[in-house]
Tab-separated table of C-alpha atoms in Angstrom:
chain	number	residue	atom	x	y	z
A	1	UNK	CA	-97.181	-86.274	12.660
A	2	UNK	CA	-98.849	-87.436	15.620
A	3	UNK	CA	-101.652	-84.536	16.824
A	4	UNK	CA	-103.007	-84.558	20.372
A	5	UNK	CA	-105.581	-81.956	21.590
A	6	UNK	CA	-105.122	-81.881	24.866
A	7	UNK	CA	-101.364	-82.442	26.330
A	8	UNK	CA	-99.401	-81.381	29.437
A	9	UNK	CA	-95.165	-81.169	28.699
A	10	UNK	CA	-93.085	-80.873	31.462
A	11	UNK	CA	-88.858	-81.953	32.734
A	12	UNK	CA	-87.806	-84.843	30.441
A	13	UNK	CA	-91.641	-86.002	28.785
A	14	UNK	CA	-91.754	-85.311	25.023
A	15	UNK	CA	-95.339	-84.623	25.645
A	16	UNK	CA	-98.430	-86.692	26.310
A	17	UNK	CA	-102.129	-87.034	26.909
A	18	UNK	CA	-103.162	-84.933	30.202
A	19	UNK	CA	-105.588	-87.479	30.847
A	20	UNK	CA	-103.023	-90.343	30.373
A	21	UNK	CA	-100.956	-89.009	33.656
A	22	UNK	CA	-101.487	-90.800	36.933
A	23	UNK	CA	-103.707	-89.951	39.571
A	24	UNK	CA	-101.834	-88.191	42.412
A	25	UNK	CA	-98.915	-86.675	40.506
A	26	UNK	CA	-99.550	-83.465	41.319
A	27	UNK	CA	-99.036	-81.989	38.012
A	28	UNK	CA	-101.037	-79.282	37.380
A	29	UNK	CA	-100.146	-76.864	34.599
A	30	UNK	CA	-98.823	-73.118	35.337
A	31	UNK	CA	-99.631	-72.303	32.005
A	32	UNK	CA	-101.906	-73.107	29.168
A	33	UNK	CA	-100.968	-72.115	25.017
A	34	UNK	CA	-104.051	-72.059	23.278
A	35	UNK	CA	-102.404	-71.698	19.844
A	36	UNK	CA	-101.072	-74.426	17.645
A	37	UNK	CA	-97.932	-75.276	19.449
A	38	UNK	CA	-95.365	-77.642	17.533
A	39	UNK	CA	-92.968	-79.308	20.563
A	40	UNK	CA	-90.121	-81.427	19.467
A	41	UNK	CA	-88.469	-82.788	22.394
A	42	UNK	CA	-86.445	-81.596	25.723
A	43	UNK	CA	-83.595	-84.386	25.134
A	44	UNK	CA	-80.327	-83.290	23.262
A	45	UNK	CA	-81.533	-79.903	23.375
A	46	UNK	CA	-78.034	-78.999	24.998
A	47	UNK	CA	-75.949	-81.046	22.615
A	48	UNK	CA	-75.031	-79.331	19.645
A	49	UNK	CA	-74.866	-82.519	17.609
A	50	UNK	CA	-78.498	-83.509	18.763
A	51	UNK	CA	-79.697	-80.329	18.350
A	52	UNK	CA	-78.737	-79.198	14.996
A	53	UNK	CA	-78.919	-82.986	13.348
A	54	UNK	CA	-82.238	-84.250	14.924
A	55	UNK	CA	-84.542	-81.511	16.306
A	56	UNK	CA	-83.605	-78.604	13.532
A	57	UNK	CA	-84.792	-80.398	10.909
A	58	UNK	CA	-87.981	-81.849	12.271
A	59	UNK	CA	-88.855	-78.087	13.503
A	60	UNK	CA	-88.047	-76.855	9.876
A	61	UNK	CA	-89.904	-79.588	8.262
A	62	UNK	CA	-93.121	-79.392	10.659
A	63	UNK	CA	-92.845	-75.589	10.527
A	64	UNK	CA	-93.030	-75.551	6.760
A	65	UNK	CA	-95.850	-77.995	6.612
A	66	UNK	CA	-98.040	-76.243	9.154
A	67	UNK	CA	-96.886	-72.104	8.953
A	68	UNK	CA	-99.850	-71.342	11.362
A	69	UNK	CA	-98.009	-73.254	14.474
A	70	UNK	CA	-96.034	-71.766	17.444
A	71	UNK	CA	-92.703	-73.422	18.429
A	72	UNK	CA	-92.255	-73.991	22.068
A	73	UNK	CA	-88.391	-74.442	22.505
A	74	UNK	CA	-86.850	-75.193	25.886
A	75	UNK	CA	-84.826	-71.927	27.392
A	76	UNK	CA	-81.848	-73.965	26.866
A	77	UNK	CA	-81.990	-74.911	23.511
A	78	UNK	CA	-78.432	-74.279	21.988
A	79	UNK	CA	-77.367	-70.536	20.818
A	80	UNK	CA	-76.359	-72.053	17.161
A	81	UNK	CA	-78.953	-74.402	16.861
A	82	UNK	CA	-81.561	-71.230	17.054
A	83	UNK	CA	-79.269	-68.991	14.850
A	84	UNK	CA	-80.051	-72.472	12.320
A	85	UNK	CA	-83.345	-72.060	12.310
A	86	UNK	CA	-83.683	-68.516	11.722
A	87	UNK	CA	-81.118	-68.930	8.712
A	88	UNK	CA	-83.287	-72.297	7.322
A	89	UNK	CA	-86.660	-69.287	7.410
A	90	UNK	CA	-87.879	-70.082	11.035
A	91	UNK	CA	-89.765	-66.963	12.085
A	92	UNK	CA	-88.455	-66.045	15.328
A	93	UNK	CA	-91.622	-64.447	16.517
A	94	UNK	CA	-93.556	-68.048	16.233
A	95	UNK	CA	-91.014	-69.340	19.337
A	96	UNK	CA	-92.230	-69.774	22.473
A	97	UNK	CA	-89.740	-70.928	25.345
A	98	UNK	CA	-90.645	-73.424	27.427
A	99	UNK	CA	-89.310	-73.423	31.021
A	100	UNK	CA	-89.110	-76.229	33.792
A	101	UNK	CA	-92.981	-75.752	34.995
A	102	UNK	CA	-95.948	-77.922	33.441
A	103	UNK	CA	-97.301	-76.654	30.560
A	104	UNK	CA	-100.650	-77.311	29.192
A	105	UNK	CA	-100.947	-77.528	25.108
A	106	UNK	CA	-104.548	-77.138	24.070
A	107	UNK	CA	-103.897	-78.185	19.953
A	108	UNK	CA	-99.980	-79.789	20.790
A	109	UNK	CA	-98.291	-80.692	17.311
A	110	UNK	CA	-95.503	-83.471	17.795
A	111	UNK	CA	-93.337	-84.581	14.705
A	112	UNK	CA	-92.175	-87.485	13.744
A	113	UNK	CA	-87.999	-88.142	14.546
A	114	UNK	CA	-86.122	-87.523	11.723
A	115	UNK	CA	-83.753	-90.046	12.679
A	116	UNK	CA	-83.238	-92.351	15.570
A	117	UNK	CA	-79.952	-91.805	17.742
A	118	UNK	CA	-77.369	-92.927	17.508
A	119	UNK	CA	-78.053	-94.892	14.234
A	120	UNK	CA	-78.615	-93.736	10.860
A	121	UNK	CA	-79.826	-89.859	10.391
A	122	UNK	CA	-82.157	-89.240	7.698
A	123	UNK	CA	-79.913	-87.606	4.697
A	124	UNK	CA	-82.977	-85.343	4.221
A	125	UNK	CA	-82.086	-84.093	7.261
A	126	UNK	CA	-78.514	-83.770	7.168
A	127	UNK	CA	-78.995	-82.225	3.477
A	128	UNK	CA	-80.893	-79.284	4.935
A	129	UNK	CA	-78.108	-78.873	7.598
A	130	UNK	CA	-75.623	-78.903	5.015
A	131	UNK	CA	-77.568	-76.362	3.064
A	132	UNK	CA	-76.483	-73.827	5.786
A	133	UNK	CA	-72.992	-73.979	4.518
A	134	UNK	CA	-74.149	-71.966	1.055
A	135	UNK	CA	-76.098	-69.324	3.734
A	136	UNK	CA	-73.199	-68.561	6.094
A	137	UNK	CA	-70.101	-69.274	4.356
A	138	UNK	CA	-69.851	-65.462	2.777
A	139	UNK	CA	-66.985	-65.264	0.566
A	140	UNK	CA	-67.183	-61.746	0.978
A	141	UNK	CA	-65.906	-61.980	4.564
A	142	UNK	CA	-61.777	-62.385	4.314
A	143	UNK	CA	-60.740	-65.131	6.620
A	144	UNK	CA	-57.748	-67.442	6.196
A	145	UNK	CA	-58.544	-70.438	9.012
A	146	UNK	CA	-56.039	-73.206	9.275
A	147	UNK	CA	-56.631	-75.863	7.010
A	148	UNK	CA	-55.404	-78.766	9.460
A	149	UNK	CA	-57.614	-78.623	12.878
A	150	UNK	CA	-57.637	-80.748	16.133
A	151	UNK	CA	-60.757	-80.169	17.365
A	152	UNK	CA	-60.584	-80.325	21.507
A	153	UNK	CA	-63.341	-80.870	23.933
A	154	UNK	CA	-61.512	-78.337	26.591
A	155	UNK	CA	-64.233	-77.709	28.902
A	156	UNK	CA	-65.792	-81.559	28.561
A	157	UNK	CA	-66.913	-83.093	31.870
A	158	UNK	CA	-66.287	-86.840	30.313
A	159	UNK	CA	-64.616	-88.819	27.425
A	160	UNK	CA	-61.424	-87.010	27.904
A	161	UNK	CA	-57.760	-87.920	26.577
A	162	UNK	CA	-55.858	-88.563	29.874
A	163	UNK	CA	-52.423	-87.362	27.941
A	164	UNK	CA	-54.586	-84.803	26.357
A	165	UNK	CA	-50.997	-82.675	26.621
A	166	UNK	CA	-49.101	-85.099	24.555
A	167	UNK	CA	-51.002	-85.508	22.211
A	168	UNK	CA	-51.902	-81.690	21.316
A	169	UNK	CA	-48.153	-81.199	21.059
A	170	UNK	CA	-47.969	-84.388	19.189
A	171	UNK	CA	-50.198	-82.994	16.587
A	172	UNK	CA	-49.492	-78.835	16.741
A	173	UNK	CA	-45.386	-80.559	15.760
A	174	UNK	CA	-47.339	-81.965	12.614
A	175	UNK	CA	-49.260	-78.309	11.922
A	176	UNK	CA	-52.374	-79.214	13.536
A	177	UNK	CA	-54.449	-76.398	14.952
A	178	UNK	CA	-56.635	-76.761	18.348
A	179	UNK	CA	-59.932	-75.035	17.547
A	180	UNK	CA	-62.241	-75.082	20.525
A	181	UNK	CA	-65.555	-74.390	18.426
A	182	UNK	CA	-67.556	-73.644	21.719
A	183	UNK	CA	-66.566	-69.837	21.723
A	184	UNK	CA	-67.641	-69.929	17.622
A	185	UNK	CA	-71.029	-68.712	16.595
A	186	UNK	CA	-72.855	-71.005	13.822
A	187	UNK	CA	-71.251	-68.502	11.148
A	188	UNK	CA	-67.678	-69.005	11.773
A	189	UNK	CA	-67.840	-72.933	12.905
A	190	UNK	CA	-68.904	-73.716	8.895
A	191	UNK	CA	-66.464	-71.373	7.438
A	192	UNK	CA	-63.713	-72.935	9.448
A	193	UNK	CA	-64.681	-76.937	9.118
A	194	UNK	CA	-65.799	-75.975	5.277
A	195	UNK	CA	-61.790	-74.566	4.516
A	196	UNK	CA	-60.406	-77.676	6.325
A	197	UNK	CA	-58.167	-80.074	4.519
A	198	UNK	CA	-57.965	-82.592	7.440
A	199	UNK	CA	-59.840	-82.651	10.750
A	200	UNK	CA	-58.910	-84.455	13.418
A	201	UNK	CA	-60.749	-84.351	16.555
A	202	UNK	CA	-62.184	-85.957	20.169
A	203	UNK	CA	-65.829	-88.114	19.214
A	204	UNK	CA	-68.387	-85.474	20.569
A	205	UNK	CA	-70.857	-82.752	19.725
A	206	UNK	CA	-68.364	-80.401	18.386
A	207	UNK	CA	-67.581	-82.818	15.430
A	208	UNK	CA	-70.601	-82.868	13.751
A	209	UNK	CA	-69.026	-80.168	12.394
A	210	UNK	CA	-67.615	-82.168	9.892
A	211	UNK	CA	-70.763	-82.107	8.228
A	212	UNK	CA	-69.687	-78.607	6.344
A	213	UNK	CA	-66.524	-80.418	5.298
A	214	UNK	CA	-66.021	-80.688	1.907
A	215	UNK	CA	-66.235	-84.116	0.441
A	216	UNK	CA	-62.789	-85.963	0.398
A	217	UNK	CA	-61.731	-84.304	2.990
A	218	UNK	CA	-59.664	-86.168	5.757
A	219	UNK	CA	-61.326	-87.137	8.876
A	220	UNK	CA	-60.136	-88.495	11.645
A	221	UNK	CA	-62.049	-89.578	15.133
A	222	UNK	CA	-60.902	-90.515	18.519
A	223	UNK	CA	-62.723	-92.592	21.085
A	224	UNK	CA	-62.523	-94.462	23.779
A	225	UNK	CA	-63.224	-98.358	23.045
A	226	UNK	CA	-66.645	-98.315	25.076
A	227	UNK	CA	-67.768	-95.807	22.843
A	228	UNK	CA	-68.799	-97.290	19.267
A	229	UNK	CA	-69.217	-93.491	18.161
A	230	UNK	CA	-71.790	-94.522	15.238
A	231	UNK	CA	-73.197	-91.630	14.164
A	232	UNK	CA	-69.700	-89.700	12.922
A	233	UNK	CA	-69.071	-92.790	10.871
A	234	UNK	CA	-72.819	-91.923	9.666
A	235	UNK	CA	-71.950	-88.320	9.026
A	236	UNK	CA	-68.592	-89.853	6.977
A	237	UNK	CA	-70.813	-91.775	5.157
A	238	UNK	CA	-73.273	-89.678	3.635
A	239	UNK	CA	-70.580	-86.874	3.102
A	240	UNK	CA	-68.504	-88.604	1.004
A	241	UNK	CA	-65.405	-87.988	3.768
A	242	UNK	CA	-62.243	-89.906	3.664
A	243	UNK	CA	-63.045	-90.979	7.091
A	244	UNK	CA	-60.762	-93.335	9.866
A	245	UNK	CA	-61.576	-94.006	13.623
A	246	UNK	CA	-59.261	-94.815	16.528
A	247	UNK	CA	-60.250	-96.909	19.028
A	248	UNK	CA	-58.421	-96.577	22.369
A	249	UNK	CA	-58.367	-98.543	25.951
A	250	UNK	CA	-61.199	-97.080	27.958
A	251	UNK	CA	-60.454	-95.853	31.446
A	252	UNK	CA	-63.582	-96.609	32.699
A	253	UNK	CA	-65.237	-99.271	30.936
A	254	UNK	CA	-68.233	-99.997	32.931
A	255	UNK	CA	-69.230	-95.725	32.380
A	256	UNK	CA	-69.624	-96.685	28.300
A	257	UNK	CA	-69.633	-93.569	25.793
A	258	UNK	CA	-68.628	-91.718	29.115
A	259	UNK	CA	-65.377	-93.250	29.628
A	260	UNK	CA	-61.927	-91.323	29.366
A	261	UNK	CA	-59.412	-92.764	27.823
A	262	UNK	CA	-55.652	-92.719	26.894
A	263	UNK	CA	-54.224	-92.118	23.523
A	264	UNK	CA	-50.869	-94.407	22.233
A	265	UNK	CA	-48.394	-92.013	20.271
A	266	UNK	CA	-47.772	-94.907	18.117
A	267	UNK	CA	-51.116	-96.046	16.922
A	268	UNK	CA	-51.905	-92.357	17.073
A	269	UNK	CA	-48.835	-91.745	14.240
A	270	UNK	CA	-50.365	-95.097	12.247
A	271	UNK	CA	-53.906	-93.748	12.365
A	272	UNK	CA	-52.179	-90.465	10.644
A	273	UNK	CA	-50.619	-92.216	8.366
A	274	UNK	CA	-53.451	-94.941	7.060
């Protein structure tokens, strides 16, 4: 943990020095915290994935190490991610949100990353996200959620499936179920993804889901080719999944990860099949 008395946070800086910033900025604080403040990082904070993978755990992990700390957490930190940390002990009262103004740390507490994107996560992390599968998944709650999902990115702005149509009714005529998990709370997304028997599903945030998947269970990923998608074979990895990936033509090469792309029926029904 790195430990710097006197720091000023602001849009897109994960914190540093106050006297480190360059003359003539014109940042001046509109705040100050005087208390212990831990501050992870602004980045990811709307991506589920990123959120719940990388910035839980180091908040858990710093939290526990120093329980007389504040947490200053950006206003738009993700609704599940937060439910997370109050599960995993995080007392709520100890947040402090952050908004868009410069903010002035007087003792500001940075941890270390607990992994760096989009490589390998740290399987101490990812075992304390798992852990939230034996908090929320009440057995006492009857549910019967399909045991085949095709997890859709509806409301994505990029990496779409140009014959997104034909390929949901490909896969509903071989009893897969779309799931959009975005209108799920925390609750219901590991109870679903922790029933599954196969899970198919667009590479993005929504799929880290698969973490709560039991292992063995079937997991397949699409992507565009520009997008190597490295963390969900990760994920696979250190779950113990039976995990496959399908590479497809990328609309838009030169936009990378970004890129839609277009999904063959027949390398689709191989992919299935492997």
């Amino acid at each position: 943990m790195m430990l710097i008395d006197n720091a000023l946070v602001r849009e897109n800086l994960e914190g540093a020095p106050a006297a480190s910033l360059p003359r003539g900025s014109g940042l001046e604080p509109v705040r100050t915290l005087e208390r212990p403040t831990l501050y992870t990082t602004r980045y990811g904070v709307l991506n589920y994935g990123h959120c719940l993978t990388d910035i839980v755990p180091r908040i858990v992990e710093a939290s526990r190490a120093i329980p007389d700390c504040d947490i200053a957490l950006h206003p738009q930190f993700v609704a599940a991610a937060r439910e997370a940390l109050d599960v995993l002990g995080v007392d709520s009262t100890r947040i402090v949100e952050l908004d868009e103004m410069p903010t002035r740390l007087v003792r500001g507490l940075f941890p270390s990353p607990c992994s760096t994107h989009p490589l390998v996560h740290s399987p101490r992390a990812l075992d304390l996200v798992r852990g939230l599968a034996g908090s929320l998944a009440d057995p006492a709650i009857p549910s019967s959620p399909p045991t085949k999902l095709f997890v859709t990115c509806d409301d994505a702005a990029t990496r779409q499936i140009t014959n997104y149509l034909e390929i949901e009714n490909f896969l509903i005529d071989r009893g897969y179920t779309p799931i959009n998990v975005d209108a799920f709370d925390l609750a219901t997304q590991i109870r679903t993804f922790a029933s599954a028997g196969e899970v198919i599903g667009i590479a993005g945030a929504a799929m880290t889901n698969i973490l709560f998947c039991a292992p063995g269970t079937r997991i397949t990923v699409l992507t565009s080719s520009s997008m190597p998608a490295l963390h969900f074979w990760d994920f696979a990895a250190q779950s113990g999944h039976d995990f496959r990936i399908g590479y497809f033509p990328a609309q838009m090469p030169a936009r990378q990860i970004y890129s839609n792309f277009t999904v063959d029926l027949n390398a689709l029904a191989s992919l299935l099949l492997d």
